């Protein structure tokens, strides 16, 4: 995706998520998300932290011993923003191209697509991913080395999309044909790769 298309999609997804979050009841905010030990509220407030200053990010990293997962968890728990504050922040981010230091332009797109699923799936809410955006995010995930590393963690798999022109993994790998959204969530380690289908009986 070109830069303008990436940021346009990020803006759309942030606005749509804010609209959705505004409809949530208190028990939905406290529901466990797909992120281990994170509630829906924790994930939502984390999404607003891509706008923190470099100084605040460096301070958070120092307090967490420069451990990435610990840092983002600490920031989410320390942030006491109310649901209204969170959705207000998300809407205020629309139009901004700010992103954390040392991240790629596609990373905010990855965050909003994956974390929206982290929020919605446990609540039984079906939120499709825009196909072009899902392809860009899957490509980014596949080539990541930190904090995720799909090529290391999913050796011997070949993923082919059933609803897009997308394929990754060795030609000899165990073929998994899936919708783009499922591929993104597998590469993001939110779900396991499905078992191979049973061989047909003679």
Tab-separated table of C-alpha atoms in Angstrom:
chain	number	residue	atom	x	y	z
A	1	UNK	CA	0.000	0.000	0.000
A	2	UNK	CA	1.119	3.544	-0.698
A	3	UNK	CA	1.645	5.915	2.210
A	4	UNK	CA	-1.567	7.897	1.730
A	5	UNK	CA	-3.636	4.705	1.508
A	6	UNK	CA	-2.057	3.347	4.685
A	7	UNK	CA	-2.833	6.460	6.713
A	8	UNK	CA	-6.298	6.846	5.231
A	9	UNK	CA	-7.107	3.301	6.346
A	10	UNK	CA	-5.584	3.907	9.787
A	11	UNK	CA	-7.807	6.973	10.177
A	12	UNK	CA	-10.903	5.067	9.077
A	13	UNK	CA	-10.193	2.159	11.405
A	14	UNK	CA	-9.467	4.393	14.399
A	15	UNK	CA	-12.693	6.304	13.888
A	16	UNK	CA	-14.741	3.152	13.423
A	17	UNK	CA	-13.243	1.540	16.520
A	18	UNK	CA	-13.992	4.648	18.581
A	19	UNK	CA	-17.609	4.521	17.384
A	20	UNK	CA	-17.822	0.855	18.354
A	21	UNK	CA	-16.229	1.372	21.762
A	22	UNK	CA	-18.774	4.089	22.518
A	23	UNK	CA	-21.480	1.396	22.448
A	24	UNK	CA	-19.772	-0.884	24.993
A	25	UNK	CA	-21.225	-1.643	28.389
A	26	UNK	CA	-18.903	-1.780	31.445
A	27	UNK	CA	-18.715	-5.579	31.370
A	28	UNK	CA	-17.487	-5.466	27.771
A	29	UNK	CA	-14.645	-3.121	28.677
A	30	UNK	CA	-13.530	-5.570	31.383
A	31	UNK	CA	-13.770	-8.670	29.151
A	32	UNK	CA	-10.441	-10.523	28.623
A	33	UNK	CA	-9.063	-9.738	25.164
A	34	UNK	CA	-7.076	-12.000	22.859
A	35	UNK	CA	-3.915	-10.513	24.389
A	36	UNK	CA	-2.984	-12.663	27.359
A	37	UNK	CA	-3.791	-10.932	30.679
A	38	UNK	CA	-5.111	-7.842	28.884
A	39	UNK	CA	-8.722	-6.696	29.062
A	40	UNK	CA	-10.565	-4.969	26.236
A	41	UNK	CA	-9.949	-1.698	28.069
A	42	UNK	CA	-6.183	-2.379	28.299
A	43	UNK	CA	-5.952	-2.994	24.554
A	44	UNK	CA	-8.022	0.077	23.712
A	45	UNK	CA	-5.924	2.414	25.866
A	46	UNK	CA	-2.733	0.848	24.481
A	47	UNK	CA	-3.799	1.910	20.999
A	48	UNK	CA	-3.679	5.537	22.108
A	49	UNK	CA	-0.077	5.212	23.274
A	50	UNK	CA	1.343	5.379	19.772
A	51	UNK	CA	1.018	9.139	20.229
A	52	UNK	CA	3.171	9.435	23.364
A	53	UNK	CA	6.270	11.589	23.155
A	54	UNK	CA	9.713	10.111	22.591
A	55	UNK	CA	10.661	11.314	26.076
A	56	UNK	CA	7.745	9.490	27.715
A	57	UNK	CA	8.450	6.351	25.670
A	58	UNK	CA	12.113	6.397	26.711
A	59	UNK	CA	11.151	6.867	30.371
A	60	UNK	CA	8.689	3.958	30.176
A	61	UNK	CA	11.362	1.773	28.590
A	62	UNK	CA	13.836	2.670	31.334
A	63	UNK	CA	11.328	1.868	34.091
A	64	UNK	CA	10.667	-1.506	32.463
A	65	UNK	CA	14.294	-2.482	32.071
A	66	UNK	CA	13.977	-2.031	28.308
A	67	UNK	CA	11.727	-5.085	28.120
A	68	UNK	CA	9.213	-4.367	25.364
A	69	UNK	CA	6.250	-6.422	26.587
A	70	UNK	CA	6.729	-5.213	30.159
A	71	UNK	CA	6.881	-1.607	28.990
A	72	UNK	CA	3.648	-1.614	27.019
A	73	UNK	CA	1.873	-3.547	29.772
A	74	UNK	CA	3.067	-1.073	32.409
A	75	UNK	CA	1.896	1.873	30.300
A	76	UNK	CA	-1.556	0.370	29.781
A	77	UNK	CA	-2.098	-0.388	33.461
A	78	UNK	CA	-0.738	2.964	34.633
A	79	UNK	CA	-3.034	4.884	32.292
A	80	UNK	CA	-6.304	5.502	34.176
A	81	UNK	CA	-8.175	6.962	31.197
A	82	UNK	CA	-11.934	6.423	31.253
A	83	UNK	CA	-13.756	4.832	28.301
A	84	UNK	CA	-14.808	8.323	27.200
A	85	UNK	CA	-11.192	9.519	27.433
A	86	UNK	CA	-10.030	6.576	25.332
A	87	UNK	CA	-12.510	7.133	22.516
A	88	UNK	CA	-11.812	10.867	22.571
A	89	UNK	CA	-8.102	10.152	22.188
A	90	UNK	CA	-8.699	7.734	19.323
A	91	UNK	CA	-10.736	10.324	17.446
A	92	UNK	CA	-8.094	12.982	18.119
A	93	UNK	CA	-5.513	10.699	16.478
A	94	UNK	CA	-7.368	10.762	13.164
A	95	UNK	CA	-5.244	12.731	10.719
A	96	UNK	CA	-2.026	12.239	12.691
A	97	UNK	CA	0.899	10.441	11.108
A	98	UNK	CA	2.834	10.209	14.327
A	99	UNK	CA	4.232	6.793	15.189
A	100	UNK	CA	6.602	5.400	17.820
A	101	UNK	CA	10.349	5.707	17.229
A	102	UNK	CA	12.009	2.947	15.181
A	103	UNK	CA	8.716	1.697	13.722
A	104	UNK	CA	7.694	1.419	10.096
A	105	UNK	CA	4.868	3.347	8.477
A	106	UNK	CA	2.750	0.211	8.226
A	107	UNK	CA	3.041	-0.529	11.964
A	108	UNK	CA	0.140	1.718	13.088
A	109	UNK	CA	-1.994	-0.072	10.497
A	110	UNK	CA	-0.915	-3.418	11.923
A	111	UNK	CA	-1.732	-2.253	15.445
A	112	UNK	CA	-5.222	-1.025	14.674
A	113	UNK	CA	-6.197	-4.061	12.577
A	114	UNK	CA	-4.874	-6.693	14.976
A	115	UNK	CA	-5.921	-4.958	18.177
A	116	UNK	CA	-9.425	-4.365	16.830
A	117	UNK	CA	-9.695	-8.141	16.477
A	118	UNK	CA	-8.205	-8.564	19.964
A	119	UNK	CA	-11.123	-6.508	21.231
A	120	UNK	CA	-13.914	-7.826	19.028
A	121	UNK	CA	-13.344	-11.575	18.806
A	122	UNK	CA	-13.854	-12.304	22.533
A	123	UNK	CA	-17.043	-10.240	22.424
A	124	UNK	CA	-18.421	-12.163	19.442
A	125	UNK	CA	-18.270	-9.091	17.188
A	126	UNK	CA	-17.439	-9.768	13.545
A	127	UNK	CA	-15.172	-7.020	12.179
A	128	UNK	CA	-13.891	-7.654	8.652
A	129	UNK	CA	-10.417	-6.431	7.704
A	130	UNK	CA	-9.985	-4.359	4.540
A	131	UNK	CA	-8.257	-6.767	2.165
A	132	UNK	CA	-5.508	-4.461	0.891
A	133	UNK	CA	-4.692	-3.422	4.434
A	134	UNK	CA	-4.681	-7.022	5.647
A	135	UNK	CA	-2.233	-7.955	2.869
A	136	UNK	CA	0.111	-5.110	3.821
A	137	UNK	CA	-0.043	-6.111	7.483
A	138	UNK	CA	0.525	-9.806	6.740
A	139	UNK	CA	3.568	-8.946	4.637
A	140	UNK	CA	4.934	-6.818	7.468
A	141	UNK	CA	4.305	-9.542	10.033
A	142	UNK	CA	5.905	-12.245	7.903
A	143	UNK	CA	9.177	-10.321	7.703
A	144	UNK	CA	9.305	-9.220	11.345
A	145	UNK	CA	12.018	-10.451	13.690
A	146	UNK	CA	10.899	-8.635	16.876
A	147	UNK	CA	8.718	-8.759	18.902
A	148	UNK	CA	7.124	-11.373	16.624
A	149	UNK	CA	8.991	-13.716	14.309
A	150	UNK	CA	6.550	-15.820	12.246
A	151	UNK	CA	9.181	-17.408	10.018
A	152	UNK	CA	10.949	-18.746	13.107
A	153	UNK	CA	7.802	-19.677	15.011
A	154	UNK	CA	5.872	-21.202	12.098
A	155	UNK	CA	8.483	-23.206	10.201
A	156	UNK	CA	7.326	-25.440	7.392
A	157	UNK	CA	4.011	-23.658	6.805
A	158	UNK	CA	2.806	-22.104	3.576
A	159	UNK	CA	-0.129	-19.729	3.926
A	160	UNK	CA	-2.261	-18.953	0.893
A	161	UNK	CA	-5.210	-16.569	1.064
A	162	UNK	CA	-8.583	-17.739	-0.222
A	163	UNK	CA	-9.872	-14.200	-0.700
A	164	UNK	CA	-6.793	-12.308	-1.937
A	165	UNK	CA	-3.642	-12.645	-4.002
A	166	UNK	CA	-1.340	-13.470	-1.115
A	167	UNK	CA	0.980	-16.338	-0.252
A	168	UNK	CA	3.988	-16.727	2.063
A	169	UNK	CA	6.099	-19.651	3.158
A	170	UNK	CA	8.118	-22.280	1.327
A	171	UNK	CA	6.609	-23.983	-1.702
A	172	UNK	CA	7.219	-27.342	-0.026
A	173	UNK	CA	5.585	-26.230	3.224
A	174	UNK	CA	2.392	-27.578	4.719
A	175	UNK	CA	-0.307	-25.700	2.845
A	176	UNK	CA	-2.889	-23.745	4.817
A	177	UNK	CA	-5.506	-21.994	2.682
A	178	UNK	CA	-7.351	-19.389	4.746
A	179	UNK	CA	-9.036	-15.968	4.533
A	180	UNK	CA	-6.662	-13.015	4.877
A	181	UNK	CA	-8.002	-12.079	8.303
A	182	UNK	CA	-7.176	-15.545	9.642
A	183	UNK	CA	-3.678	-15.420	8.159
A	184	UNK	CA	-3.024	-12.050	9.800
A	185	UNK	CA	-4.159	-13.359	13.173
A	186	UNK	CA	-2.040	-16.498	12.880
A	187	UNK	CA	1.066	-14.486	11.946
A	188	UNK	CA	0.301	-12.149	14.871
A	189	UNK	CA	0.184	-15.236	17.140
A	190	UNK	CA	-3.414	-14.646	18.149
A	191	UNK	CA	-4.504	-18.065	16.959
A	192	UNK	CA	-2.817	-21.319	16.050
A	193	UNK	CA	-2.332	-22.508	12.518
A	194	UNK	CA	-4.978	-25.131	11.748
A	195	UNK	CA	-4.057	-28.778	11.545
A	196	UNK	CA	-3.557	-30.229	8.108
A	197	UNK	CA	-6.743	-31.718	6.623
A	198	UNK	CA	-7.062	-35.455	6.825
A	199	UNK	CA	-5.848	-37.309	3.760
A	200	UNK	CA	-8.684	-38.733	1.642
A	201	UNK	CA	-9.363	-42.410	2.153
A	202	UNK	CA	-8.701	-44.786	-0.730
